[in-house]
C-alpha cells in the first residue's frame, strides 16, 4: 500500500485533536487526523451505539457523533484540507517525520512536516486483592463499556478510587438504569471541600459539578473511603471497603475502580520527546523538546476537556504559523493549568492506597507477575528483565503506571510497538526505508 503524506499530522481525535484540526484547517493548512476509534470524540465524547460503529473515511459520516458539541462538528465539516483516518492507530515511528499506521487491513507510513500528539490519557489502575475478577473494571472503563452498549440496567454498581471521573461515570451508569450503590472517594472530606471551594475560579466547572451531584442525588458519595478487596469465586460478588475507621462489605454486580488518569506518552517517548512529571514537557506554545512536535490535552498534563480544547487550538494555530494568535491564548491556558494543579493537589493519593496489594496480588496481568515477586527489585528495568513484568500484550501500559505509583519506579523509554500490533506491520517497519519528509 502506498505511503500517505500530509503537512500536519494529528494523533488523537478527542477534544484536543479535534480543536487542533479545526485551527490548522481554518487557517488554510492541510491536516491528517488519526484515531484508533471508528468515531471521533475521544474519552469524554466517546460515541455511543446511536452514532454507528462503522468506520467511515467520508468526513461528514465520520463526524456523526451527537456527543460532540454541534458547533464543533459543523465547523469541522466545513473546513477544507482535512483528511481523517478512523480506526487507524499509530504503532511506531521510523525516522523523524514518519509514523507507521495500522488499520484492520493494512499498515502504511504517514509522512508529515509537523506533528500534534493529542493521545489523551488512560485510567490509573492500582492492584488490590481481587482486582482481576470478572466484574471489576476501571471506573471510566465501565463508563466506556456502557456507552458502547453494555447493559447495566438494574445492576448494583460500586465505584471507587479518586477524582471527578467517578462522578461522571456514576452519572452515565445511573442514566443507563444501573443502581449505583456507592461512590467511594479516597480523598479526605477536607480535600474535597478545598477542591469545591477552589472551583469558584472556574464557575462553569462548579456548575458542572453541581449538575452531576443533582443527577446523582440519593447516591452516597463517601470521602476518605477506599476499596480493600473485591470478593467472589468465579465473578465479583461483593466489595470490601474501608470507610473512615470502619470496614464494610457491600454485595454488588460490578465494581469500577480508577485512581485518576495517566497521560498516554508512548508515542512522544518513541519520538524522543522529554517528559516532566509523567507528561510531555512543552514550551508556552505546546512544542515538545523535539522539533516540529507538539503535545496537547491530557498527553501534556491532566486537566480536563477545557484545557484540552484550548491547547489543541493553540498548537493548531502555532503549527499553522499563526503564532501571535496562539500566543494570545497563553493567559487562558495559565488559568486552565491552575485548575489542573488544583485537581492534582486535592485528589492526591492517600499513602494507604499504595499498600492495598498483598504478596499474592497480581500487578502485571498480562504476564501473571505478583506484588510479592516484584519486591526483590530496585527498578522497572530489573523487574522487567527478571519477571517479564510489563512485557505482555499491554506493554506496561497498565502495570507500568502501577509500579511507578507502588514502588516509585519511573517508567521511561518506549520501544515499538506503541500499541499491540500485527507481526506483519512490524515487519514492514524493519524492512522499509522510510523517506525523510
Ligand atoms: C476512560 C476515561 C473516561 C473519561 N470520561 C470523562 C467524562 O465522562 N467526562 C469528562 O469530563 N472527562 C472524562 N475523561 C477525561 C478526559 O480524558 C478529558 O476530559 C478529555 O477527553 C481529554 O481530551 P484529549 O483530547 O486530551 O484526550 P482523549 O479524549 O483521551 O482523546 C485521545 C484520543 O487519541 C486516541 N489515541 C491515543 N493514542 C493513539 C494512537 N497511538 N493511535 C491512534 N489514536 C490514538 C485515543 O483513542 C483517543 O480517542 C475520561 C478519561 C478517561 C481515561
PDB file of N, CA, C and O in Angstrom, residues 111-182:
ATOM      1  N   UNK A 111       3.819  10.346   6.279  1.00  0.00           N
ATOM      2  CA  UNK A 111       4.943  11.280   6.379  1.00  0.00           C
ATOM      3  C   UNK A 111       4.388  12.682   6.617  1.00  0.00           C
ATOM      4  O   UNK A 111       3.445  13.099   5.936  1.00  0.00           O
ATOM      5  N   UNK A 112       4.952  13.381   7.588  1.00  0.00           N
ATOM      6  CA  UNK A 112       4.412  14.691   7.963  1.00  0.00           C
ATOM      7  C   UNK A 112       5.538  15.711   8.102  1.00  0.00           C
ATOM      8  O   UNK A 112       6.706  15.349   8.285  1.00  0.00           O
ATOM      9  N   UNK A 113       5.132  16.979   8.041  1.00  0.00           N
ATOM     10  CA  UNK A 113       6.113  18.046   8.336  1.00  0.00           C
ATOM     11  C   UNK A 113       6.046  18.425   9.807  1.00  0.00           C
ATOM     12  O   UNK A 113       7.043  18.711  10.435  1.00  0.00           O
ATOM     13  N   UNK A 114       4.820  18.476  10.337  1.00  0.00           N
ATOM     14  CA  UNK A 114       4.638  18.776  11.768  1.00  0.00           C
ATOM     15  C   UNK A 114       3.674  17.757  12.350  1.00  0.00           C
ATOM     16  O   UNK A 114       2.796  17.262  11.639  1.00  0.00           O
ATOM     17  N   UNK A 115       3.848  17.522  13.642  1.00  0.00           N
ATOM     18  CA  UNK A 115       3.026  16.510  14.303  1.00  0.00           C
ATOM     19  C   UNK A 115       2.430  17.086  15.588  1.00  0.00           C
ATOM     20  O   UNK A 115       3.153  17.696  16.386  1.00  0.00           O
ATOM     21  N   UNK A 116       1.122  16.890  15.769  1.00  0.00           N
ATOM     22  CA  UNK A 116       0.475  17.281  17.033  1.00  0.00           C
ATOM     23  C   UNK A 116      -0.009  15.995  17.708  1.00  0.00           C
ATOM     24  O   UNK A 116      -0.830  15.258  17.142  1.00  0.00           O
ATOM     25  N   UNK A 117       0.517  15.726  18.876  1.00  0.00           N
ATOM     26  CA  UNK A 117       0.149  14.498  19.591  1.00  0.00           C
ATOM     27  C   UNK A 117      -0.938  14.840  20.613  1.00  0.00           C
ATOM     28  O   UNK A 117      -0.696  15.574  21.574  1.00  0.00           O
ATOM     29  N   UNK A 118      -2.128  14.315  20.370  1.00  0.00           N
ATOM     30  CA  UNK A 118      -3.286  14.556  21.248  1.00  0.00           C
ATOM     31  C   UNK A 118      -3.803  13.203  21.710  1.00  0.00           C
ATOM     32  O   UNK A 118      -4.972  12.860  21.531  1.00  0.00           O
ATOM     33  N   UNK A 119      -2.891  12.417  22.296  1.00  0.00           N
ATOM     34  CA  UNK A 119      -3.177  10.996  22.551  1.00  0.00           C
ATOM     35  C   UNK A 119      -3.932  10.750  23.852  1.00  0.00           C
ATOM     36  O   UNK A 119      -4.223   9.596  24.180  1.00  0.00           O
ATOM     37  N   UNK A 120      -4.246  11.794  24.626  1.00  0.00           N
ATOM     38  CA  UNK A 120      -5.125  11.627  25.779  1.00  0.00           C
ATOM     39  C   UNK A 120      -4.492  10.910  26.955  1.00  0.00           C
ATOM     40  O   UNK A 120      -3.262  10.911  27.135  1.00  0.00           O
ATOM     41  N   UNK A 121      -5.362  10.286  27.738  1.00  0.00           N
ATOM     42  CA  UNK A 121      -4.907   9.642  28.978  1.00  0.00           C
ATOM     43  C   UNK A 121      -5.666   8.342  29.171  1.00  0.00           C
ATOM     44  O   UNK A 121      -6.653   8.070  28.493  1.00  0.00           O
ATOM     45  N   UNK A 122      -5.168   7.549  30.076  1.00  0.00           N
ATOM     46  CA  UNK A 122      -5.896   6.339  30.481  1.00  0.00           C
ATOM     47  C   UNK A 122      -6.040   6.374  32.000  1.00  0.00           C
ATOM     48  O   UNK A 122      -5.421   7.207  32.660  1.00  0.00           O
ATOM     49  N   UNK A 123      -6.825   5.429  32.534  1.00  0.00           N
ATOM     50  CA  UNK A 123      -7.017   5.423  33.982  1.00  0.00           C
ATOM     51  C   UNK A 123      -5.803   4.846  34.704  1.00  0.00           C
ATOM     52  O   UNK A 123      -5.138   3.945  34.182  1.00  0.00           O
ATOM     53  N   UNK A 124      -5.583   5.340  35.908  1.00  0.00           N
ATOM     54  CA  UNK A 124      -4.580   4.716  36.773  1.00  0.00           C
ATOM     55  C   UNK A 124      -5.278   3.582  37.521  1.00  0.00           C
ATOM     56  O   UNK A 124      -6.159   3.816  38.356  1.00  0.00           O
ATOM     57  N   UNK A 125      -4.884   2.360  37.178  1.00  0.00           N
ATOM     58  CA  UNK A 125      -5.450   1.179  37.838  1.00  0.00           C
ATOM     59  C   UNK A 125      -4.407   0.645  38.804  1.00  0.00           C
ATOM     60  O   UNK A 125      -3.282   0.358  38.393  1.00  0.00           O
ATOM     61  N   UNK A 126      -4.754   0.543  40.064  1.00  0.00           N
ATOM     62  CA  UNK A 126      -3.810   0.053  41.061  1.00  0.00           C
ATOM     63  C   UNK A 126      -4.304  -1.286  41.606  1.00  0.00           C
ATOM     64  O   UNK A 126      -5.505  -1.466  41.813  1.00  0.00           O
ATOM     65  N   UNK A 127      -3.357  -2.213  41.823  1.00  0.00           N
ATOM     66  CA  UNK A 127      -3.785  -3.554  42.226  1.00  0.00           C
ATOM     67  C   UNK A 127      -4.262  -3.613  43.684  1.00  0.00           C
ATOM     68  O   UNK A 127      -3.699  -2.961  44.558  1.00  0.00           O
ATOM     69  N   UNK A 128      -5.288  -4.426  43.888  1.00  0.00           N
ATOM     70  CA  UNK A 128      -5.756  -4.751  45.247  1.00  0.00           C
ATOM     71  C   UNK A 128      -6.291  -6.179  45.166  1.00  0.00           C
ATOM     72  O   UNK A 128      -6.598  -6.667  44.050  1.00  0.00           O
ATOM     73  N   UNK A 129      -6.405  -6.876  46.275  1.00  0.00           N
ATOM     74  CA  UNK A 129      -6.860  -8.275  46.185  1.00  0.00           C
ATOM     75  C   UNK A 129      -8.197  -8.365  45.453  1.00  0.00           C
ATOM     76  O   UNK A 129      -9.130  -7.632  45.776  1.00  0.00           O
ATOM     77  N   UNK A 130      -8.241  -9.215  44.456  1.00  0.00           N
ATOM     78  CA  UNK A 130      -9.482  -9.447  43.713  1.00  0.00           C
ATOM     79  C   UNK A 130      -9.693  -8.535  42.514  1.00  0.00           C
ATOM     80  O   UNK A 130     -10.694  -8.651  41.819  1.00  0.00           O
ATOM     81  N   UNK A 131      -8.722  -7.657  42.224  1.00  0.00           N
ATOM     82  CA  UNK A 131      -8.983  -6.665  41.160  1.00  0.00           C
ATOM     83  C   UNK A 131      -9.054  -7.263  39.759  1.00  0.00           C
ATOM     84  O   UNK A 131      -9.548  -6.624  38.849  1.00  0.00           O
ATOM     85  N   UNK A 132      -8.592  -8.540  39.626  1.00  0.00           N
ATOM     86  CA  UNK A 132      -8.660  -9.147  38.298  1.00  0.00           C
ATOM     87  C   UNK A 132      -9.920 -10.019  38.116  1.00  0.00           C
ATOM     88  O   UNK A 132     -10.077 -10.658  37.072  1.00  0.00           O
ATOM     89  N   UNK A 133     -10.792 -10.053  39.128  1.00  0.00           N
ATOM     90  CA  UNK A 133     -12.032 -10.848  38.988  1.00  0.00           C
ATOM     91  C   UNK A 133     -12.923 -10.283  37.888  1.00  0.00           C
ATOM     92  O   UNK A 133     -13.034  -9.057  37.760  1.00  0.00           O
ATOM     93  N   UNK A 134     -13.587 -11.151  37.121  1.00  0.00           N
ATOM     94  CA  UNK A 134     -14.607 -10.638  36.194  1.00  0.00           C
ATOM     95  C   UNK A 134     -15.642  -9.829  36.980  1.00  0.00           C
ATOM     96  O   UNK A 134     -16.074 -10.239  38.058  1.00  0.00           O
ATOM     97  N   UNK A 135     -16.002  -8.684  36.422  1.00  0.00           N
ATOM     98  CA  UNK A 135     -16.944  -7.789  37.123  1.00  0.00           C
ATOM     99  C   UNK A 135     -16.242  -6.585  37.712  1.00  0.00           C
ATOM    100  O   UNK A 135     -16.901  -5.646  38.165  1.00  0.00           O
ATOM    101  N   UNK A 136     -14.896  -6.610  37.725  1.00  0.00           N
ATOM    102  CA  UNK A 136     -14.140  -5.455  38.215  1.00  0.00           C
ATOM    103  C   UNK A 136     -13.485  -4.788  37.001  1.00  0.00           C
ATOM    104  O   UNK A 136     -12.816  -5.462  36.208  1.00  0.00           O
ATOM    105  N   UNK A 137     -13.700  -3.504  36.850  1.00  0.00           N
ATOM    106  CA  UNK A 137     -13.114  -2.760  35.719  1.00  0.00           C
ATOM    107  C   UNK A 137     -12.617  -1.410  36.230  1.00  0.00           C
ATOM    108  O   UNK A 137     -12.779  -1.092  37.397  1.00  0.00           O
ATOM    109  N   UNK A 138     -12.073  -0.609  35.330  1.00  0.00           N
ATOM    110  CA  UNK A 138     -11.827   0.779  35.660  1.00  0.00           C
ATOM    111  C   UNK A 138     -13.168   1.496  35.765  1.00  0.00           C
ATOM    112  O   UNK A 138     -14.166   1.050  35.177  1.00  0.00           O
ATOM    113  N   UNK A 139     -13.197   2.613  36.494  1.00  0.00           N
ATOM    114  CA  UNK A 139     -14.465   3.360  36.614  1.00  0.00           C
ATOM    115  C   UNK A 139     -14.821   3.985  35.264  1.00  0.00           C
ATOM    116  O   UNK A 139     -15.960   3.893  34.797  1.00  0.00           O
ATOM    117  N   UNK A 140     -13.845   4.602  34.620  1.00  0.00           N
ATOM    118  CA  UNK A 140     -14.077   5.174  33.284  1.00  0.00           C
ATOM    119  C   UNK A 140     -14.224   4.067  32.257  1.00  0.00           C
ATOM    120  O   UNK A 140     -14.939   4.213  31.268  1.00  0.00           O
ATOM    121  N   UNK A 141     -13.560   2.940  32.512  1.00  0.00           N
ATOM    122  CA  UNK A 141     -13.665   1.790  31.608  1.00  0.00           C
ATOM    123  C   UNK A 141     -15.096   1.273  31.582  1.00  0.00           C
ATOM    124  O   UNK A 141     -15.640   0.951  30.518  1.00  0.00           O
ATOM    125  N   UNK A 142     -15.721   1.219  32.759  1.00  0.00           N
ATOM    126  CA  UNK A 142     -17.106   0.748  32.832  1.00  0.00           C
ATOM    127  C   UNK A 142     -18.024   1.748  32.120  1.00  0.00           C
ATOM    128  O   UNK A 142     -18.932   1.362  31.377  1.00  0.00           O
ATOM    129  N   UNK A 143     -17.712   3.034  32.300  1.00  0.00           N
ATOM    130  CA  UNK A 143     -18.493   4.058  31.595  1.00  0.00           C
ATOM    131  C   UNK A 143     -18.390   3.852  30.077  1.00  0.00           C
ATOM    132  O   UNK A 143     -19.381   3.906  29.352  1.00  0.00           O
ATOM    133  N   UNK A 144     -17.162   3.589  29.620  1.00  0.00           N
ATOM    134  CA  UNK A 144     -16.952   3.384  28.178  1.00  0.00           C
ATOM    135  C   UNK A 144     -17.713   2.155  27.680  1.00  0.00           C
ATOM    136  O   UNK A 144     -18.321   2.176  26.609  1.00  0.00           O
ATOM    137  N   UNK A 145     -17.697   1.080  28.480  1.00  0.00           N
ATOM    138  CA  UNK A 145     -18.426  -0.141  28.080  1.00  0.00           C
ATOM    139  C   UNK A 145     -19.920   0.147  27.947  1.00  0.00           C
ATOM    140  O   UNK A 145     -20.581  -0.308  27.009  1.00  0.00           O
ATOM    141  N   UNK A 146     -20.438   0.926  28.888  1.00  0.00           N
ATOM    142  CA  UNK A 146     -21.874   1.243  28.856  1.00  0.00           C
ATOM    143  C   UNK A 146     -22.194   2.122  27.652  1.00  0.00           C
ATOM    144  O   UNK A 146     -23.173   1.893  26.937  1.00  0.00           O
ATOM    145  N   UNK A 147     -21.319   3.113  27.380  1.00  0.00           N
ATOM    146  CA  UNK A 147     -21.564   3.968  26.212  1.00  0.00           C
ATOM    147  C   UNK A 147     -21.567   3.139  24.935  1.00  0.00           C
ATOM    148  O   UNK A 147     -22.202   3.488  23.958  1.00  0.00           O
ATOM    149  N   UNK A 148     -20.833   2.021  24.954  1.00  0.00           N
ATOM    150  CA  UNK A 148     -20.764   1.213  23.740  1.00  0.00           C
ATOM    151  C   UNK A 148     -21.650  -0.024  23.801  1.00  0.00           C
ATOM    152  O   UNK A 148     -21.462  -0.964  23.033  1.00  0.00           O
ATOM    153  N   UNK A 149     -22.622   0.005  24.703  1.00  0.00           N
ATOM    154  CA  UNK A 149     -23.679  -0.994  24.618  1.00  0.00           C
ATOM    155  C   UNK A 149     -23.824  -1.974  25.764  1.00  0.00           C
ATOM    156  O   UNK A 149     -24.775  -2.752  25.766  1.00  0.00           O
ATOM    157  N   UNK A 150     -22.914  -1.987  26.746  1.00  0.00           N
ATOM    158  CA  UNK A 150     -23.092  -2.931  27.863  1.00  0.00           C
ATOM    159  C   UNK A 150     -24.375  -2.571  28.610  1.00  0.00           C
ATOM    160  O   UNK A 150     -24.585  -1.412  28.968  1.00  0.00           O
ATOM    161  N   UNK A 151     -25.205  -3.576  28.849  1.00  0.00           N
ATOM    162  CA  UNK A 151     -26.481  -3.346  29.534  1.00  0.00           C
ATOM    163  C   UNK A 151     -26.261  -3.472  31.050  1.00  0.00           C
ATOM    164  O   UNK A 151     -25.948  -4.555  31.537  1.00  0.00           O
ATOM    165  N   UNK A 152     -26.441  -2.372  31.765  1.00  0.00           N
ATOM    166  CA  UNK A 152     -26.270  -2.429  33.221  1.00  0.00           C
ATOM    167  C   UNK A 152     -27.591  -2.122  33.938  1.00  0.00           C
ATOM    168  O   UNK A 152     -27.583  -1.869  35.139  1.00  0.00           O
ATOM    169  N   UNK A 153     -28.692  -2.143  33.201  1.00  0.00           N
ATOM    170  CA  UNK A 153     -29.940  -1.743  33.866  1.00  0.00           C
ATOM    171  C   UNK A 153     -30.253  -2.723  35.006  1.00  0.00           C
ATOM    172  O   UNK A 153     -30.161  -3.940  34.845  1.00  0.00           O
ATOM    173  N   UNK A 154     -30.549  -2.131  36.150  1.00  0.00           N
ATOM    174  CA  UNK A 154     -30.864  -2.923  37.339  1.00  0.00           C
ATOM    175  C   UNK A 154     -29.652  -3.490  38.052  1.00  0.00           C
ATOM    176  O   UNK A 154     -29.771  -4.085  39.124  1.00  0.00           O
ATOM    177  N   UNK A 155     -28.455  -3.318  37.485  1.00  0.00           N
ATOM    178  CA  UNK A 155     -27.254  -3.895  38.126  1.00  0.00           C
ATOM    179  C   UNK A 155     -26.810  -3.022  39.299  1.00  0.00           C
ATOM    180  O   UNK A 155     -26.899  -1.791  39.245  1.00  0.00           O
ATOM    181  N   UNK A 156     -26.288  -3.705  40.332  1.00  0.00           N
ATOM    182  CA  UNK A 156     -25.795  -2.970  41.511  1.00  0.00           C
ATOM    183  C   UNK A 156     -24.309  -2.669  41.288  1.00  0.00           C
ATOM    184  O   UNK A 156     -23.515  -3.590  41.090  1.00  0.00           O
ATOM    185  N   UNK A 157     -23.990  -1.382  41.342  1.00  0.00           N
ATOM    186  CA  UNK A 157     -22.616  -0.984  40.989  1.00  0.00           C
ATOM    187  C   UNK A 157     -21.999  -0.140  42.102  1.00  0.00           C
ATOM    188  O   UNK A 157     -22.641   0.750  42.657  1.00  0.00           O
ATOM    189  N   UNK A 158     -20.748  -0.447  42.408  1.00  0.00           N
ATOM    190  CA  UNK A 158     -19.957   0.385  43.330  1.00  0.00           C
ATOM    191  C   UNK A 158     -18.825   1.013  42.521  1.00  0.00           C
ATOM    192  O   UNK A 158     -18.168   0.332  41.725  1.00  0.00           O
ATOM    193  N   UNK A 159     -18.616   2.304  42.692  1.00  0.00           N
ATOM    194  CA  UNK A 159     -17.479   2.987  42.066  1.00  0.00           C
ATOM    195  C   UNK A 159     -16.530   3.425  43.166  1.00  0.00           C
ATOM    196  O   UNK A 159     -16.972   3.888  44.229  1.00  0.00           O
ATOM    197  N   UNK A 160     -15.239   3.283  42.897  1.00  0.00           N
ATOM    198  CA  UNK A 160     -14.265   3.625  43.932  1.00  0.00           C
ATOM    199  C   UNK A 160     -13.005   4.159  43.269  1.00  0.00           C
ATOM    200  O   UNK A 160     -12.787   3.953  42.078  1.00  0.00           O
ATOM    201  N   UNK A 161     -12.202   4.848  44.054  1.00  0.00           N
ATOM    202  CA  UNK A 161     -10.946   5.393  43.534  1.00  0.00           C
ATOM    203  C   UNK A 161     -10.857   6.862  43.844  1.00  0.00           C
ATOM    204  O   UNK A 161     -11.061   7.266  44.987  1.00  0.00           O
ATOM    205  N   UNK A 162     -10.607   7.677  42.801  1.00  0.00           N
ATOM    206  CA  UNK A 162     -10.394   9.091  43.073  1.00  0.00           C
ATOM    207  C   UNK A 162     -10.640   9.955  41.849  1.00  0.00           C
ATOM    208  O   UNK A 162     -10.365   9.539  40.725  1.00  0.00           O
ATOM    209  N   UNK A 163     -11.131  11.151  42.110  1.00  0.00           N
ATOM    210  CA  UNK A 163     -11.230  12.157  41.053  1.00  0.00           C
ATOM    211  C   UNK A 163     -12.636  12.333  40.498  1.00  0.00           C
ATOM    212  O   UNK A 163     -13.524  11.506  40.726  1.00  0.00           O
ATOM    213  N   UNK A 164     -12.815  13.425  39.736  1.00  0.00           N
ATOM    214  CA  UNK A 164     -14.133  13.750  39.189  1.00  0.00           C
ATOM    215  C   UNK A 164     -14.679  12.702  38.231  1.00  0.00           C
ATOM    216  O   UNK A 164     -15.885  12.631  38.022  1.00  0.00           O
ATOM    217  N   UNK A 165     -13.801  11.883  37.638  1.00  0.00           N
ATOM    218  CA  UNK A 165     -14.281  10.870  36.701  1.00  0.00           C
ATOM    219  C   UNK A 165     -15.253   9.897  37.373  1.00  0.00           C
ATOM    220  O   UNK A 165     -16.134   9.340  36.722  1.00  0.00           O
ATOM    221  N   UNK A 166     -15.092   9.700  38.701  1.00  0.00           N
ATOM    222  CA  UNK A 166     -16.020   8.796  39.401  1.00  0.00           C
ATOM    223  C   UNK A 166     -17.445   9.321  39.286  1.00  0.00           C
ATOM    224  O   UNK A 166     -18.389   8.562  39.071  1.00  0.00           O
ATOM    225  N   UNK A 167     -17.591  10.647  39.422  1.00  0.00           N
ATOM    226  CA  UNK A 167     -18.941  11.236  39.340  1.00  0.00           C
ATOM    227  C   UNK A 167     -19.478  11.160  37.914  1.00  0.00           C
ATOM    228  O   UNK A 167     -20.650  10.826  37.693  1.00  0.00           O
ATOM    229  N   UNK A 168     -18.605  11.472  36.936  1.00  0.00           N
ATOM    230  CA  UNK A 168     -19.044  11.427  35.534  1.00  0.00           C
ATOM    231  C   UNK A 168     -19.462   9.997  35.170  1.00  0.00           C
ATOM    232  O   UNK A 168     -20.490   9.781  34.511  1.00  0.00           O
ATOM    233  N   UNK A 169     -18.688   9.020  35.616  1.00  0.00           N
ATOM    234  CA  UNK A 169     -19.019   7.621  35.310  1.00  0.00           C
ATOM    235  C   UNK A 169     -20.328   7.231  35.989  1.00  0.00           C
ATOM    236  O   UNK A 169     -21.193   6.587  35.372  1.00  0.00           O
ATOM    237  N   UNK A 170     -20.465   7.637  37.255  1.00  0.00           N
ATOM    238  CA  UNK A 170     -21.689   7.283  38.001  1.00  0.00           C
ATOM    239  C   UNK A 170     -22.914   7.849  37.293  1.00  0.00           C
ATOM    240  O   UNK A 170     -23.953   7.182  37.198  1.00  0.00           O
ATOM    241  N   UNK A 171     -22.798   9.084  36.779  1.00  0.00           N
ATOM    242  CA  UNK A 171     -23.948   9.703  36.117  1.00  0.00           C
ATOM    243  C   UNK A 171     -24.325   8.915  34.859  1.00  0.00           C
ATOM    244  O   UNK A 171     -25.506   8.680  34.588  1.00  0.00           O
ATOM    245  N   UNK A 172     -23.309   8.489  34.094  1.00  0.00           N
ATOM    246  CA  UNK A 172     -23.594   7.687  32.886  1.00  0.00           C
ATOM    247  C   UNK A 172     -24.274   6.376  33.263  1.00  0.00           C
ATOM    248  O   UNK A 172     -25.251   5.949  32.639  1.00  0.00           O
ATOM    249  N   UNK A 173     -23.751   5.734  34.313  1.00  0.00           N
ATOM    250  CA  UNK A 173     -24.291   4.423  34.702  1.00  0.00           C
ATOM    251  C   UNK A 173     -25.727   4.555  35.200  1.00  0.00           C
ATOM    252  O   UNK A 173     -26.601   3.752  34.869  1.00  0.00           O
ATOM    253  N   UNK A 174     -25.960   5.606  35.974  1.00  0.00           N
ATOM    254  CA  UNK A 174     -27.316   5.799  36.505  1.00  0.00           C
ATOM    255  C   UNK A 174     -28.297   6.082  35.360  1.00  0.00           C
ATOM    256  O   UNK A 174     -29.395   5.530  35.322  1.00  0.00           O
ATOM    257  N   UNK A 175     -27.847   6.921  34.438  1.00  0.00           N
ATOM    258  CA  UNK A 175     -28.728   7.235  33.301  1.00  0.00           C
ATOM    259  C   UNK A 175     -29.026   5.974  32.483  1.00  0.00           C
ATOM    260  O   UNK A 175     -30.055   5.894  31.813  1.00  0.00           O
ATOM    261  N   UNK A 176     -28.122   4.998  32.542  1.00  0.00           N
ATOM    262  CA  UNK A 176     -28.335   3.741  31.808  1.00  0.00           C
ATOM    263  C   UNK A 176     -29.138   2.741  32.630  1.00  0.00           C
ATOM    264  O   UNK A 176     -29.260   1.570  32.240  1.00  0.00           O
ATOM    265  N   UNK A 177     -29.650   3.175  33.782  1.00  0.00           N
ATOM    266  CA  UNK A 177     -30.551   2.331  34.568  1.00  0.00           C
ATOM    267  C   UNK A 177     -29.878   1.520  35.660  1.00  0.00           C
ATOM    268  O   UNK A 177     -30.521   0.681  36.292  1.00  0.00           O
ATOM    269  N   UNK A 178     -28.580   1.754  35.892  1.00  0.00           N
ATOM    270  CA  UNK A 178     -27.895   0.995  36.942  1.00  0.00           C
ATOM    271  C   UNK A 178     -28.269   1.563  38.311  1.00  0.00           C
ATOM    272  O   UNK A 178     -28.689   2.708  38.430  1.00  0.00           O
ATOM    273  N   UNK A 179     -28.062   0.718  39.318  1.00  0.00           N
ATOM    274  CA  UNK A 179     -28.291   1.138  40.692  1.00  0.00           C
ATOM    275  C   UNK A 179     -26.904   1.423  41.266  1.00  0.00           C
ATOM    276  O   UNK A 179     -26.170   0.478  41.573  1.00  0.00           O
ATOM    277  N   UNK A 180     -26.516   2.684  41.332  1.00  0.00           N
ATOM    278  CA  UNK A 180     -25.174   2.997  41.858  1.00  0.00           C
ATOM    279  C   UNK A 180     -25.277   3.023  43.383  1.00  0.00           C
ATOM    280  O   UNK A 180     -25.920   3.896  43.966  1.00  0.00           O
ATOM    281  N   UNK A 181     -24.665   2.023  44.013  1.00  0.00           N
ATOM    282  CA  UNK A 181     -24.845   1.856  45.465  1.00  0.00           C
ATOM    283  C   UNK A 181     -23.993   2.839  46.247  1.00  0.00           C
ATOM    284  O   UNK A 181     -24.383   3.286  47.319  1.00  0.00           O
ATOM    285  N   UNK A 182     -22.808   3.141  45.690  1.00  0.00           N
ATOM    286  CA  UNK A 182     -21.870   3.953  46.469  1.00  0.00           C
ATOM    287  C   UNK A 182     -20.774   4.485  45.568  1.00  0.00           C
ATOM    288  O   UNK A 182     -20.326   3.781  44.662  1.00  0.00           O
TER     289      UNK A 182
END
